[in-house]
Coordinates of C-alpha atoms in Angstrom, one line a residue:
M1 CA 62.8 -138.6 117.3
M2 CA 66.5 -137.9 116.9
N3 CA 67.2 -134.4 115.4
H4 CA 70.3 -133.1 113.7
R5 CA 71.7 -131.6 116.9
T6 CA 71.4 -134.9 118.8
L7 CA 73.0 -136.7 115.9
I8 CA 76.0 -134.4 115.8
A9 CA 76.5 -134.6 119.6
G10 CA 76.0 -138.4 119.6
M11 CA 78.7 -138.9 117.0
L12 CA 81.1 -136.9 119.1
L13 CA 80.1 -138.5 122.4
L14 CA 80.8 -142.0 121.2
W15 CA 83.9 -141.1 119.3
L16 CA 85.7 -139.1 122.0
P17 CA 86.2 -141.7 124.8
F18 CA 88.1 -144.3 122.9
A19 CA 91.9 -144.3 122.7
G20 CA 93.3 -143.9 119.2
A21 CA 95.3 -146.4 117.3
D22 CA 99.0 -145.5 116.7
E23 CA 99.2 -146.0 113.0
R24 CA 101.6 -144.2 110.7
P25 CA 99.7 -142.9 107.6
Q26 CA 99.3 -139.1 107.9
W27 CA 95.6 -139.4 107.7
E28 CA 92.9 -142.1 107.8
A29 CA 89.1 -141.8 107.4
G30 CA 86.2 -144.1 107.9
G31 CA 82.9 -144.6 109.7
G32 CA 80.7 -147.1 111.5
L33 CA 78.0 -147.6 114.1
G34 CA 77.9 -147.5 117.9
V35 CA 75.5 -148.2 120.7
I36 CA 75.4 -146.2 123.9
S37 CA 73.4 -146.5 127.1
I38 CA 73.5 -143.3 129.0
A39 CA 71.5 -141.3 131.6
D40 CA 69.7 -138.1 130.6
Y41 CA 72.2 -136.2 132.7
R42 CA 74.4 -136.8 135.8
G43 CA 72.0 -137.2 138.7
S44 CA 69.1 -138.7 136.6
K45 CA 67.8 -142.2 136.9
E46 CA 66.4 -142.1 133.4
Y47 CA 68.5 -144.0 130.9
R48 CA 68.4 -144.2 127.1
T49 CA 69.9 -146.6 124.7
R50 CA 70.7 -145.2 121.3
V51 CA 72.3 -146.4 118.0
L52 CA 74.4 -143.7 116.4
P53 CA 76.8 -143.3 113.5
I54 CA 80.4 -142.7 114.5
P55 CA 83.2 -141.2 112.5
Y56 CA 86.8 -142.5 112.3
L57 CA 89.2 -139.7 111.6
I58 CA 93.0 -139.6 112.1
Y59 CA 95.3 -136.8 111.0
R60 CA 99.0 -136.5 112.0
S61 CA 101.5 -133.8 111.3
R62 CA 104.2 -131.9 113.2
L63 CA 101.8 -129.0 113.9
L64 CA 98.5 -130.8 114.2
R65 CA 97.2 -134.2 115.4
I66 CA 93.6 -135.2 115.3
D67 CA 92.3 -138.5 116.7
R68 CA 90.0 -139.8 119.5
E69 CA 92.1 -137.9 122.1
G70 CA 91.1 -134.6 120.5
V71 CA 93.2 -131.9 118.8
R72 CA 96.8 -132.1 120.1
G73 CA 100.2 -130.6 119.6
L74 CA 98.9 -127.5 117.9
L75 CA 99.7 -125.0 120.7
F76 CA 102.8 -126.3 122.4
S77 CA 104.6 -129.7 122.7
S78 CA 107.8 -131.0 124.4
D79 CA 109.0 -134.3 125.6
R80 CA 106.9 -134.2 128.8
I81 CA 104.4 -131.4 128.4
E82 CA 101.8 -130.6 125.8
L83 CA 99.3 -127.7 125.5
N84 CA 96.3 -129.1 123.6
M85 CA 92.7 -128.5 122.8
S86 CA 90.3 -130.6 124.9
L87 CA 86.9 -131.7 123.4
N88 CA 83.7 -133.4 124.8
A89 CA 80.0 -133.6 124.0
S90 CA 76.6 -134.6 125.4
L91 CA 73.3 -135.7 123.9
A92 CA 69.9 -133.9 124.0
T93 CA 67.2 -134.7 126.6
R94 CA 63.6 -134.1 125.8
A95 CA 62.0 -132.7 129.0
D96 CA 58.7 -134.5 128.5
D97 CA 60.6 -137.9 128.4
N98 CA 62.0 -137.3 131.9
P99 CA 59.4 -137.1 134.7
L100 CA 61.5 -134.8 136.8
R101 CA 61.8 -132.3 134.0
A102 CA 58.3 -132.5 132.6
G103 CA 57.2 -129.0 131.5
M104 CA 60.7 -127.6 131.6
P105 CA 62.9 -126.6 128.6
E106 CA 64.7 -129.5 127.0
L107 CA 68.4 -130.0 127.4
D108 CA 70.0 -129.4 124.1
P109 CA 73.1 -131.3 123.0
T110 CA 76.3 -129.6 124.0
F111 CA 79.8 -129.3 122.7
E112 CA 82.8 -128.6 125.0
I113 CA 86.1 -127.1 123.9
G114 CA 89.0 -125.5 125.6
P115 CA 92.8 -125.7 126.4
S116 CA 94.4 -128.6 128.3
I117 CA 97.9 -128.9 129.8
D118 CA 98.9 -132.5 129.6
I119 CA 102.0 -133.7 131.7
R120 CA 103.4 -137.1 131.0
L121 CA 104.3 -138.6 134.4
T122 CA 105.5 -142.1 133.5
G123 CA 106.3 -144.2 130.5
E124 CA 109.1 -144.0 127.9
R125 CA 106.6 -143.8 125.0
P126 CA 104.4 -140.7 124.6
K127 CA 101.3 -142.9 124.0
E128 CA 101.7 -145.0 127.2
G129 CA 101.9 -144.6 131.0
W130 CA 100.3 -142.0 133.3
I131 CA 99.4 -138.5 132.1
L132 CA 98.1 -135.6 134.3
R133 CA 95.6 -133.6 132.2
L134 CA 94.2 -130.2 133.2
P135 CA 91.5 -129.3 130.8
A136 CA 89.3 -126.2 131.1
R137 CA 86.4 -126.2 128.6
T138 CA 83.7 -123.7 127.7
V139 CA 80.3 -125.5 127.0
V140 CA 78.1 -124.5 124.1
A141 CA 74.6 -125.8 123.5
F142 CA 73.1 -126.5 120.0
S143 CA 69.7 -124.8 120.4
E144 CA 67.1 -124.2 117.7
D145 CA 68.2 -120.6 117.6
G146 CA 71.8 -121.4 117.1
L147 CA 74.7 -121.7 119.6
D148 CA 74.2 -120.7 123.3
R149 CA 77.0 -120.6 125.8
V150 CA 76.2 -122.8 128.8
G151 CA 79.1 -122.3 131.1
W152 CA 82.6 -123.5 132.1
L153 CA 84.0 -126.9 133.3
F154 CA 87.4 -127.7 134.9
N155 CA 88.2 -131.4 134.8
P156 CA 91.7 -132.3 136.3
N157 CA 92.3 -136.0 135.8
L158 CA 94.9 -138.7 135.6
H159 CA 94.9 -140.8 132.4
W160 CA 96.7 -144.2 132.0
R161 CA 97.2 -145.9 128.6
H162 CA 98.8 -149.2 127.7
R163 CA 99.0 -151.1 124.4
T164 CA 99.3 -154.9 124.8
V165 CA 101.5 -157.2 122.7
S166 CA 98.3 -158.5 121.0
G167 CA 97.4 -155.0 119.9
W168 CA 94.6 -154.1 122.4
Q169 CA 94.7 -150.5 123.6
W170 CA 93.6 -150.0 127.2
G171 CA 92.8 -146.7 128.8
Y172 CA 91.8 -145.5 132.3
T173 CA 90.8 -142.0 133.4
A174 CA 90.0 -140.8 136.9
G175 CA 89.3 -137.2 137.8
V176 CA 87.0 -134.6 139.3
Y177 CA 84.8 -131.9 137.9
Y178 CA 84.3 -128.3 138.9
A179 CA 81.7 -126.1 137.1
D180 CA 80.7 -122.5 137.2
R181 CA 77.2 -121.3 138.2
D182 CA 76.0 -121.0 134.6
Y183 CA 76.8 -124.7 133.9
H184 CA 75.0 -126.0 137.0
D185 CA 72.2 -123.6 136.4
Y186 CA 71.6 -125.1 132.9
Y187 CA 71.2 -128.6 134.2
Y188 CA 70.0 -128.3 137.8
S189 CA 68.2 -125.0 138.4
V190 CA 64.4 -124.8 138.6
A191 CA 63.0 -121.4 137.7
P192 CA 59.9 -120.3 139.8
I193 CA 57.8 -120.5 136.7
H194 CA 58.6 -124.2 136.4
A195 CA 58.2 -125.0 140.1
T196 CA 55.6 -127.5 141.3
N197 CA 54.7 -129.1 144.7
L198 CA 57.1 -131.9 143.9
R199 CA 59.7 -129.7 142.2
P200 CA 60.5 -126.6 144.2
A201 CA 62.3 -123.6 142.8
Y202 CA 66.1 -124.0 143.0
R203 CA 69.1 -121.9 142.0
A204 CA 72.3 -123.8 141.4
Q205 CA 75.7 -122.5 142.5
A206 CA 79.2 -122.9 141.3
G207 CA 81.5 -125.6 142.8
Y208 CA 82.4 -129.2 142.9
S209 CA 80.5 -131.3 140.4
G210 CA 81.5 -134.9 141.2
F211 CA 84.1 -137.6 140.6
S212 CA 84.4 -139.6 137.4
N213 CA 86.4 -142.7 136.3
Q214 CA 86.3 -144.5 133.0
V215 CA 87.9 -147.5 131.3
S216 CA 88.2 -147.9 127.5
L217 CA 89.4 -150.7 125.2
S218 CA 90.0 -150.5 121.5
R219 CA 91.8 -152.4 118.8
R220 CA 92.3 -152.2 115.0
I221 CA 92.4 -155.4 113.0
G222 CA 93.1 -154.7 109.3
N223 CA 90.7 -152.0 108.2
I224 CA 88.2 -152.6 111.1
W225 CA 88.4 -150.7 114.4
Y226 CA 86.6 -151.9 117.5
G227 CA 86.1 -149.9 120.7
A228 CA 84.2 -149.9 124.0
Y229 CA 84.1 -147.8 127.1
L230 CA 82.5 -147.9 130.6
R231 CA 82.2 -144.8 132.8
Y232 CA 81.0 -144.4 136.4
D233 CA 80.6 -141.0 138.2
N234 CA 79.8 -140.4 141.8
L235 CA 78.2 -137.1 142.9
N236 CA 78.7 -137.4 146.7
G237 CA 79.6 -134.0 148.1
A238 CA 78.8 -132.2 144.9
E239 CA 77.3 -128.7 145.0
L240 CA 74.3 -129.8 142.9
L241 CA 73.0 -132.5 145.2
D242 CA 70.3 -130.2 146.7
S243 CA 68.6 -129.7 143.3
P244 CA 65.2 -131.4 143.0
L245 CA 66.3 -132.6 139.6
V246 CA 68.9 -134.9 141.2
E247 CA 67.6 -138.4 142.0
T248 CA 70.9 -140.3 142.6
E249 CA 74.5 -139.8 143.3
H250 CA 75.4 -142.5 140.8
Y251 CA 75.9 -142.2 137.1
A252 CA 77.0 -144.8 134.5
A253 CA 77.5 -144.9 130.8
L254 CA 78.4 -147.7 128.4
G255 CA 79.3 -147.6 124.7
V256 CA 80.5 -150.0 122.1
G257 CA 81.4 -149.2 118.5
I258 CA 82.9 -150.5 115.2
S259 CA 84.3 -148.6 112.3
W260 CA 85.6 -149.4 108.9
I261 CA 88.6 -147.4 107.7
F262 CA 87.9 -147.0 104.0
T263 CA 90.7 -144.7 103.0
T264 CA 94.2 -143.7 104.2
S265 CA 97.0 -141.5 102.9
K266 CA 99.8 -143.1 101.0
T267 CA 102.5 -141.0 102.6
G268 CA 104.0 -141.6 106.0
N269 CA 103.7 -139.6 109.1
R270 CA 105.1 -136.1 108.9

């Protein structure tokens, strides 16, 4: 059964990958539903399909911008460089639902936040072309006892965005992950107390955590917003491959969503 921690992370997970619409009201709000198919964790062959509520929230001002790209322009902004806040999230995994993790603690939903330096490489418009993004995020888990720090992630990536004449917004992101020992330990270590004949004890190390690329598509028609994304990761050469909890080097995720924008500000962008 889905708990409140899974619900919160699921809303963030489906909301974050989509490229935001470039509308002019200072704020817009709405909500809808999304469907995602996603593995329990990178390296797992166990996939889940879930239906989740998704928010639609846009806020624009000279000091703060909130949309599906995160929180931006708050720290520093120039024509080519921005210092932003980077966000991400993951869903919970019940250990008993995954044969490799049976008897181990469940993976709580996580929330990631940290600074990102974004450098616009091409394109005359800020919302289009290639952007080099250098986010470093701390990862926090929503446990039953509160918030627990999981570790750190560094995810340098190239992001491309283009808006067609018909109004469709395309996005593509390709990058790599590096994680500290605590992060890899949370997902891939096996403590001696949880070791079995088929699952030997293992202690994860810091290092390279795989390659990722993702394509997204979205469009707003009237007060209805549509979005979809497809992600593929490859773990070849990753530090975590020796973990007995890793079954495959391949990871994929798919999500589609629709939201109704039910209220907007009556003033223009500030």
